[in-house]
Tab-separated table of C-alpha atoms in Angstrom:
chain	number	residue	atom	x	y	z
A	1	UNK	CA	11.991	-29.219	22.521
A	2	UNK	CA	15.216	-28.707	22.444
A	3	UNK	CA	15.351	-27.409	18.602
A	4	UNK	CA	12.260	-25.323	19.410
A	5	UNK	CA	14.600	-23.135	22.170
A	6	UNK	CA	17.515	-23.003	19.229
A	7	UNK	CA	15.053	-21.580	17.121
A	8	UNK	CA	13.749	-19.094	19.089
A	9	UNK	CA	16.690	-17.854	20.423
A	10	UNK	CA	18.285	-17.500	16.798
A	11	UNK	CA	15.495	-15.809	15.698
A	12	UNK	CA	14.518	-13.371	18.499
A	13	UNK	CA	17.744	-11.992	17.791
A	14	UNK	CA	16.890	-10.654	14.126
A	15	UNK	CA	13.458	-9.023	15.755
A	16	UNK	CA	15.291	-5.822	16.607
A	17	UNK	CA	16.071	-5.832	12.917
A	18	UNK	CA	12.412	-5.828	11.678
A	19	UNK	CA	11.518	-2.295	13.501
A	20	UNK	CA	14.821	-0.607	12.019
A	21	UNK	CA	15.438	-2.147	8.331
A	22	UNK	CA	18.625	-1.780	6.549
A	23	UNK	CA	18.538	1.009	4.191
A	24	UNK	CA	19.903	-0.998	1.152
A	25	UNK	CA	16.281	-3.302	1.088
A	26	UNK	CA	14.615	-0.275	-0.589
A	27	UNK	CA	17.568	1.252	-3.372
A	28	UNK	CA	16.096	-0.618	-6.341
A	29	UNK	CA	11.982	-0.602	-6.513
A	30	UNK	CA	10.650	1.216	-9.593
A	31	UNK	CA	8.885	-0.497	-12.621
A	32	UNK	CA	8.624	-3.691	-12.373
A	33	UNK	CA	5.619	-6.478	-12.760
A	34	UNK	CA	6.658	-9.312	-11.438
A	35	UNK	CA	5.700	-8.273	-7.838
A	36	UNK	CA	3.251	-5.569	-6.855
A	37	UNK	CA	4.767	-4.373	-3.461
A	38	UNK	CA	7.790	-2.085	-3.149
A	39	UNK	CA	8.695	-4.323	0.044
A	40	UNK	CA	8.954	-7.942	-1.628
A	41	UNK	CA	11.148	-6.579	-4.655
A	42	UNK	CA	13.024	-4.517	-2.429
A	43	UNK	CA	13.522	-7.407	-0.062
A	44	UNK	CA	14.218	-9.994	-3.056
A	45	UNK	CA	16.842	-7.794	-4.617
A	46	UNK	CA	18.813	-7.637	-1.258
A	47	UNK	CA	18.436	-11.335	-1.054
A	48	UNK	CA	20.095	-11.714	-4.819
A	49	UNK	CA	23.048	-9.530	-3.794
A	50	UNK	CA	22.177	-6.188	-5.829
A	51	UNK	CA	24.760	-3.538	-4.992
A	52	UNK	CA	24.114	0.213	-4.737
A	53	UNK	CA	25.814	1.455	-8.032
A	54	UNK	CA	28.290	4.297	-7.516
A	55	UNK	CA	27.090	7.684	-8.871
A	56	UNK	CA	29.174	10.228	-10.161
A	57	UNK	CA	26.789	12.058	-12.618
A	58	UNK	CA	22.840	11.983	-12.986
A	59	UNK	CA	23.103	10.848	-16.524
A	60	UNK	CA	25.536	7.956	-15.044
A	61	UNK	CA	23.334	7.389	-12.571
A	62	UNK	CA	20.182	6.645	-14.873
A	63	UNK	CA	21.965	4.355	-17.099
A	64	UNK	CA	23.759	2.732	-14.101
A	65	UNK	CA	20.518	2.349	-12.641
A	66	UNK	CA	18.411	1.084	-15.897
A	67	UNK	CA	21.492	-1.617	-16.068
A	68	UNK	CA	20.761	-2.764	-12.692
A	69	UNK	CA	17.424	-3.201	-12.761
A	70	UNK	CA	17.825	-5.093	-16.284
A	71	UNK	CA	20.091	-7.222	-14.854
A	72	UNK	CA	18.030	-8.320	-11.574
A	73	UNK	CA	15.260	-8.471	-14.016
A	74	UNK	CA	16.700	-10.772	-15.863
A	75	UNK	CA	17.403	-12.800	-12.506
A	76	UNK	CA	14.259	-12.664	-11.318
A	77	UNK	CA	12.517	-14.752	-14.585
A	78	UNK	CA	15.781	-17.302	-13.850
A	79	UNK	CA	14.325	-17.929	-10.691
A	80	UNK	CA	10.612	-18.114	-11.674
A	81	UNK	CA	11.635	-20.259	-14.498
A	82	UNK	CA	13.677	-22.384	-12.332
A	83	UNK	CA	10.620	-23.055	-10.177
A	84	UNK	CA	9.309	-24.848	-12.459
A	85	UNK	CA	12.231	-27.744	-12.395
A	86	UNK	CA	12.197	-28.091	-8.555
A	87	UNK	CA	9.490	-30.991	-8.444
A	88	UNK	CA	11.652	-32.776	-10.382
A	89	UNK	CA	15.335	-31.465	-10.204
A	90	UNK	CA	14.988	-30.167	-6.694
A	91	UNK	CA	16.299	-26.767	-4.839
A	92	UNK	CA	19.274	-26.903	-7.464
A	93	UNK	CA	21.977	-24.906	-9.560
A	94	UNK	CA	20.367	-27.570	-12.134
A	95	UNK	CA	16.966	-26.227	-11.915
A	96	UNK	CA	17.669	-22.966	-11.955
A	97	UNK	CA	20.385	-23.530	-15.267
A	98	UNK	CA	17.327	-25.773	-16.745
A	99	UNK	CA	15.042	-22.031	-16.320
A	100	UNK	CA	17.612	-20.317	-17.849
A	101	UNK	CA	17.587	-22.396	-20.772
A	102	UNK	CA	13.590	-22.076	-20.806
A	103	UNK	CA	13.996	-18.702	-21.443
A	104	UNK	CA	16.551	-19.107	-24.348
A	105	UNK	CA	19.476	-18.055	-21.721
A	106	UNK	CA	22.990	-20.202	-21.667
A	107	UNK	CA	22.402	-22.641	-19.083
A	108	UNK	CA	25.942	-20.721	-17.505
A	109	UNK	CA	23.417	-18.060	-16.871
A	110	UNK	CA	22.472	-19.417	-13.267
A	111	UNK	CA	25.934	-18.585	-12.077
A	112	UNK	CA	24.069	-15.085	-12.234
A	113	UNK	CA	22.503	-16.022	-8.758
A	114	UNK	CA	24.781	-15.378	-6.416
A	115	UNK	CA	23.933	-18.022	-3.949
A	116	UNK	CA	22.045	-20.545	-6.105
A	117	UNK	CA	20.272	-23.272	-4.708
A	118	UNK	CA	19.497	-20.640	-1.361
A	119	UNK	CA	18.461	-18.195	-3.309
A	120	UNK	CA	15.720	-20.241	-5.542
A	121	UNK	CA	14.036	-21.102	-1.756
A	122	UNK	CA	14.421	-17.630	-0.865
A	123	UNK	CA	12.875	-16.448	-4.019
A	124	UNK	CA	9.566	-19.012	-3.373
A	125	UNK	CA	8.993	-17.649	0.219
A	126	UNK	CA	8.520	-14.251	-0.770
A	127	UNK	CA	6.656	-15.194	-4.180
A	128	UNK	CA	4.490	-17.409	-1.677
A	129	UNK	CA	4.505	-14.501	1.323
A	130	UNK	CA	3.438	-11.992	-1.488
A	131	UNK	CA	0.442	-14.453	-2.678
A	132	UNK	CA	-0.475	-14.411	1.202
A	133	UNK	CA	-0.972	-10.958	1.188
A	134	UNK	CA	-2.685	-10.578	-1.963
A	135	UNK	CA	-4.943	-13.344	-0.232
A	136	UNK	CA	-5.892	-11.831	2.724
A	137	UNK	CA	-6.436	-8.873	1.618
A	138	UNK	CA	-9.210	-9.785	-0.490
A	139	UNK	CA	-10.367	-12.421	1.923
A	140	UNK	CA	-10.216	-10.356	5.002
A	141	UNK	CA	-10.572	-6.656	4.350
A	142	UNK	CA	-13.930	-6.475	5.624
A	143	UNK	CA	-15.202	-8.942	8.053
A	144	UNK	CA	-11.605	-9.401	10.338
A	145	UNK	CA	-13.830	-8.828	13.188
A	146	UNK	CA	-16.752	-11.429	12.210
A	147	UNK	CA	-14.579	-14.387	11.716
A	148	UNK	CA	-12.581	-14.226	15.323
A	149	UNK	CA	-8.599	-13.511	15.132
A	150	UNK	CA	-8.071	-17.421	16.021
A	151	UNK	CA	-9.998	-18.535	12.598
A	152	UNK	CA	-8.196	-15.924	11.257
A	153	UNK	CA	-4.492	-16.870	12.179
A	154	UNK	CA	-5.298	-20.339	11.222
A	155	UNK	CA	-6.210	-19.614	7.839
A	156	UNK	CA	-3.487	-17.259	7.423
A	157	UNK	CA	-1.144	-20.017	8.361
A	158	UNK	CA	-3.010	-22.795	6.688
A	159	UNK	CA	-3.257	-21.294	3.028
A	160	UNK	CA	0.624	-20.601	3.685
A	161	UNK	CA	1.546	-24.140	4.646
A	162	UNK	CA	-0.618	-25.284	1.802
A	163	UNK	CA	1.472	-23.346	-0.835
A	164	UNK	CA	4.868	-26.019	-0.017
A	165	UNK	CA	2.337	-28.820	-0.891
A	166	UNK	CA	3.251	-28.879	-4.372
A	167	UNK	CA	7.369	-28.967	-3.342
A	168	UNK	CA	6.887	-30.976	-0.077
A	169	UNK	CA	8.797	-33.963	-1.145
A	170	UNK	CA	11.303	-31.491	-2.124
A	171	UNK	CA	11.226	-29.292	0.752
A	172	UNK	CA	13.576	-30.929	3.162
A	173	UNK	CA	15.820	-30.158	0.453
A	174	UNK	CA	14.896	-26.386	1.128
A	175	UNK	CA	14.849	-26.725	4.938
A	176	UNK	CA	18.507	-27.718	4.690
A	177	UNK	CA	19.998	-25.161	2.764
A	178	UNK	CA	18.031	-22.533	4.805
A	179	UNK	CA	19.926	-23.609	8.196
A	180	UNK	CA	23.315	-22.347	6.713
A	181	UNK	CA	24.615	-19.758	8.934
A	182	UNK	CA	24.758	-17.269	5.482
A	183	UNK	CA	21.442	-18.073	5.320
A	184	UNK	CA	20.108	-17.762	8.524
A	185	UNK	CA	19.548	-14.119	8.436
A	186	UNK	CA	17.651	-13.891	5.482
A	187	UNK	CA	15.701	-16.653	6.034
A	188	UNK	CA	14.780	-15.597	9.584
A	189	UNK	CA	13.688	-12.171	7.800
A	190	UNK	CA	11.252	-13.446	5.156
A	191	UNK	CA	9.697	-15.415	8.247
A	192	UNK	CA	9.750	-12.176	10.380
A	193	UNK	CA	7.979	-10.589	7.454
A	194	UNK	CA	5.353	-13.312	6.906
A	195	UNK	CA	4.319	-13.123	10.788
A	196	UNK	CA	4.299	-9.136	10.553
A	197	UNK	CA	2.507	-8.923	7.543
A	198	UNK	CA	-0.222	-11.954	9.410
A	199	UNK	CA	-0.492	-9.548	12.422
A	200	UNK	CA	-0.588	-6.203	11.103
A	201	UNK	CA	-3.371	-7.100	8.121
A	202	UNK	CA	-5.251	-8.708	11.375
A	203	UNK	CA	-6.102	-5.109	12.557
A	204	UNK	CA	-3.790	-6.013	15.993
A	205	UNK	CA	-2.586	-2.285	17.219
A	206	UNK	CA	-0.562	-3.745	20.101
A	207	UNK	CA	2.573	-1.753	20.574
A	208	UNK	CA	4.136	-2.862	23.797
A	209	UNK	CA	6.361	-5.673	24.923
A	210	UNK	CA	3.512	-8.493	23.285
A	211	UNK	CA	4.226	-6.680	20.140
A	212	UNK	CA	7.162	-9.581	20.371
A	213	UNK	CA	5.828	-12.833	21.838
A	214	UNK	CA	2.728	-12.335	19.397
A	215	UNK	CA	4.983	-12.390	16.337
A	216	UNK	CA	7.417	-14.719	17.732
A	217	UNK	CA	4.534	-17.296	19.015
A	218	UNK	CA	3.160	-17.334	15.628
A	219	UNK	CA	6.775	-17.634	13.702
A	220	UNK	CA	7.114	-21.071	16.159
A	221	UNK	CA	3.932	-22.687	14.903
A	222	UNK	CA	4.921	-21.602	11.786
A	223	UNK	CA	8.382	-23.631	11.817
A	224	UNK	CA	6.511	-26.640	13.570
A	225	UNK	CA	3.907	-27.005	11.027
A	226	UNK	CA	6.362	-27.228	8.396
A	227	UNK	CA	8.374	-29.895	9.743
A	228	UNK	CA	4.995	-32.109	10.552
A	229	UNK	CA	4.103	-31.102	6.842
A	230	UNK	CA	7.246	-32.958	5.084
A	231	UNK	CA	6.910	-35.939	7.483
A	232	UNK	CA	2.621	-35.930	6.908
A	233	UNK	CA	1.454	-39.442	5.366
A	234	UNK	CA	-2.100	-38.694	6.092
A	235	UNK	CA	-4.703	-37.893	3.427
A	236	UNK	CA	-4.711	-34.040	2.648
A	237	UNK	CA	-2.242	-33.359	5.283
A	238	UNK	CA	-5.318	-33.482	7.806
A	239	UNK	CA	-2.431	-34.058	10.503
A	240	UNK	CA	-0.574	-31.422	10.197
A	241	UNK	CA	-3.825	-29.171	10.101
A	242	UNK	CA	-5.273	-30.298	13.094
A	243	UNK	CA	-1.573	-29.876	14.921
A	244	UNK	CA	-1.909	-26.135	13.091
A	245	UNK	CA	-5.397	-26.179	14.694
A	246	UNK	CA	-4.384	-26.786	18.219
A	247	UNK	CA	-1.125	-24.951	18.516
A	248	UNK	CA	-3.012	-22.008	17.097
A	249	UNK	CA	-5.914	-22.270	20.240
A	250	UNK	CA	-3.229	-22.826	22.863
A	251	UNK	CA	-1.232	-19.210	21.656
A	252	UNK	CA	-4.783	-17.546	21.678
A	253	UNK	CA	-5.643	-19.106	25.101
A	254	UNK	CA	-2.205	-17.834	26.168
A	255	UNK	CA	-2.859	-14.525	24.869
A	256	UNK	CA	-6.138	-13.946	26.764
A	257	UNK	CA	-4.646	-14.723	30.070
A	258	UNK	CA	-1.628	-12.747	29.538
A	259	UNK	CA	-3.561	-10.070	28.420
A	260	UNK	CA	-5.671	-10.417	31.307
A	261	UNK	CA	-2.691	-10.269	33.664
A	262	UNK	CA	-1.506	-7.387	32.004
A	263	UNK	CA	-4.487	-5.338	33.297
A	264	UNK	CA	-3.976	-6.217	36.988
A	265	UNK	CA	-0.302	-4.361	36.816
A	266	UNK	CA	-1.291	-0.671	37.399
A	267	UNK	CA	-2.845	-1.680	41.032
A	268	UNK	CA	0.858	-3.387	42.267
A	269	UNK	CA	4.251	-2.031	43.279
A	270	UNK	CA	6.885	-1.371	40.057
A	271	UNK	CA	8.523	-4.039	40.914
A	272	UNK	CA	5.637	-6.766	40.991
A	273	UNK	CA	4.195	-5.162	37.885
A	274	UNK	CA	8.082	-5.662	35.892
A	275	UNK	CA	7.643	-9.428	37.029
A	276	UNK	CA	3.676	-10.044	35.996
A	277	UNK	CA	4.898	-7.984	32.410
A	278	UNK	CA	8.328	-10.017	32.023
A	279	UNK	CA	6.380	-13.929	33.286
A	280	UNK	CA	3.514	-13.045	30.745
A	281	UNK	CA	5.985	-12.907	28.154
A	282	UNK	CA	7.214	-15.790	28.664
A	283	UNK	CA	3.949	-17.863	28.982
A	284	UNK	CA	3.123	-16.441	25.648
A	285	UNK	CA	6.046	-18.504	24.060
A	286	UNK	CA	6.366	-21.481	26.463
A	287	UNK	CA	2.186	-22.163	25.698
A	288	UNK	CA	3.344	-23.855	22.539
A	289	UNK	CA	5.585	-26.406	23.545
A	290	UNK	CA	3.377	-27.676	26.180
């Protein structure tokens, strides 16, 4: 209970920073096949530490820019290589040196990721947050509305949970390095952008104040199932699924009586209505721990 509250006081302060993004995420984007969205490879080469190169000149500029994007190429197949390791070498420097060498690179070459270990975890969630998308897309494009926006959350969060099965003896490991305060923010990010990307691919057009407990209800179950997940000794994980299962009914339930409140607010006083919109908020985030 009490590490729930932590969390979600830690990370409803980086919500602000999902509706205005930093500038930098998007300097380096162009031609490259590793990832097919603008926003993960944007996102990824903030997370390796990729300055803005100084331009004097446009010819400069080109080459300075061609070097750049060589270079956090040249990162980014470290860290896919490295992935590889991680079952058996863990969220290392030694898995990622262990890629380089895979690749014919100096095992010295991992001292090209800035943060290491962090950055290999960092580098899975948005691999894993990109496979998502590419998922529901195809899954989802057409019949949103058939299936019911519960079934849909729950497989959203499901197929997500189920790509850490392959690492989960290893991902306490990853857990750990993510609670770093340097690590916090980016971290808290890729989960902001995994609960976005959920919501807005779910056809939700919601725009007021729910526009927050919707994303940050779904971020807690999120965090929850993962720490059932590494301590899971059932078959299949079928405990963690069914906790997915129920936390994911109680946040819809939530949401229909919320959203039901919200309606009665036009036919009471200003102040009244500021108290039904502020306590509806709040029931859609204290639903979960109950």
């Amino acid at each position: 209970m009490a590490w729930s509250c932590i969390f979600i006081c830690k990370l409803s302060r980086f919500v602000p920073c999902k509706i205005m993004r930093n500038r930098s995420m998007h300097l380096i984007h162009r031609n490259h096949h590793y990832f097919s969205s603008v926003r993960t490879f944007a996102s990824l080469t903030k997370n390796l530490g990729v300055a803005e190169p100084y331009v004097q000149t446009d010819s400069d500029s080109d080459s300075e820019e061609q070097q750049l994007n060589d270079l956090t190429d040249i990162k980014l197949q470290i860290l896919k290589a490295g992935l590889d390791f991680v079952p058996e070498h863990g969220w290392s420097k030694q898995s990622i040196a262990l890629g380089a060498q895979s690749l014919g690179l100096s095992s010295s070459s991992h001292t090209l990721i800035e943060d290491g270990s962090a950055d290999l975890v960092h580098y899975f969630n948005i691999l894993c947050n990109e496979k998502l998308e590419s998922y529901l897309n195809e899954q989802y494009s057409e019949n949103k509305v058939k299936i019911g926006i519960q079934n849909y959350i729950e497989d959203a969060l499901e197929n997500r949970l189920k790509m850490i099965v392959p690492f989960v003896s290893k991902w306490p490991e990853a857990m750990a390095l993510l609670i770093s305060p340097l690590q916090v923010p980016t971290d808290s990010k890729n989960l902001l952008d995994l609960v976005d990307m959920i919501w807005s691919l779910s056809g939700d057009k919601s725009l007021d104040l729910t526009w927050y407990s919707k994303r940050l209800s779904v971020a807690a179950i999120y965090r929850m199932c993962e720490l059932s997940l590494v301590q899971d000794k059932s078959p299949e994980y079928t405990d963690t699924f069914n906790f997915l299962h129920r936390r994911v009914e109680n946040v819809m339930d939530a949401s229909k009586f919320i959203d039901n409140v919200a309606t009665s607010t036009k036919y009471l006083p200003d102040f009244s209505a500021g108290a039904l919109i502020t306590a509806r908020n709040i029931l859609g985030m204290n639903q979960l721990f109950r």
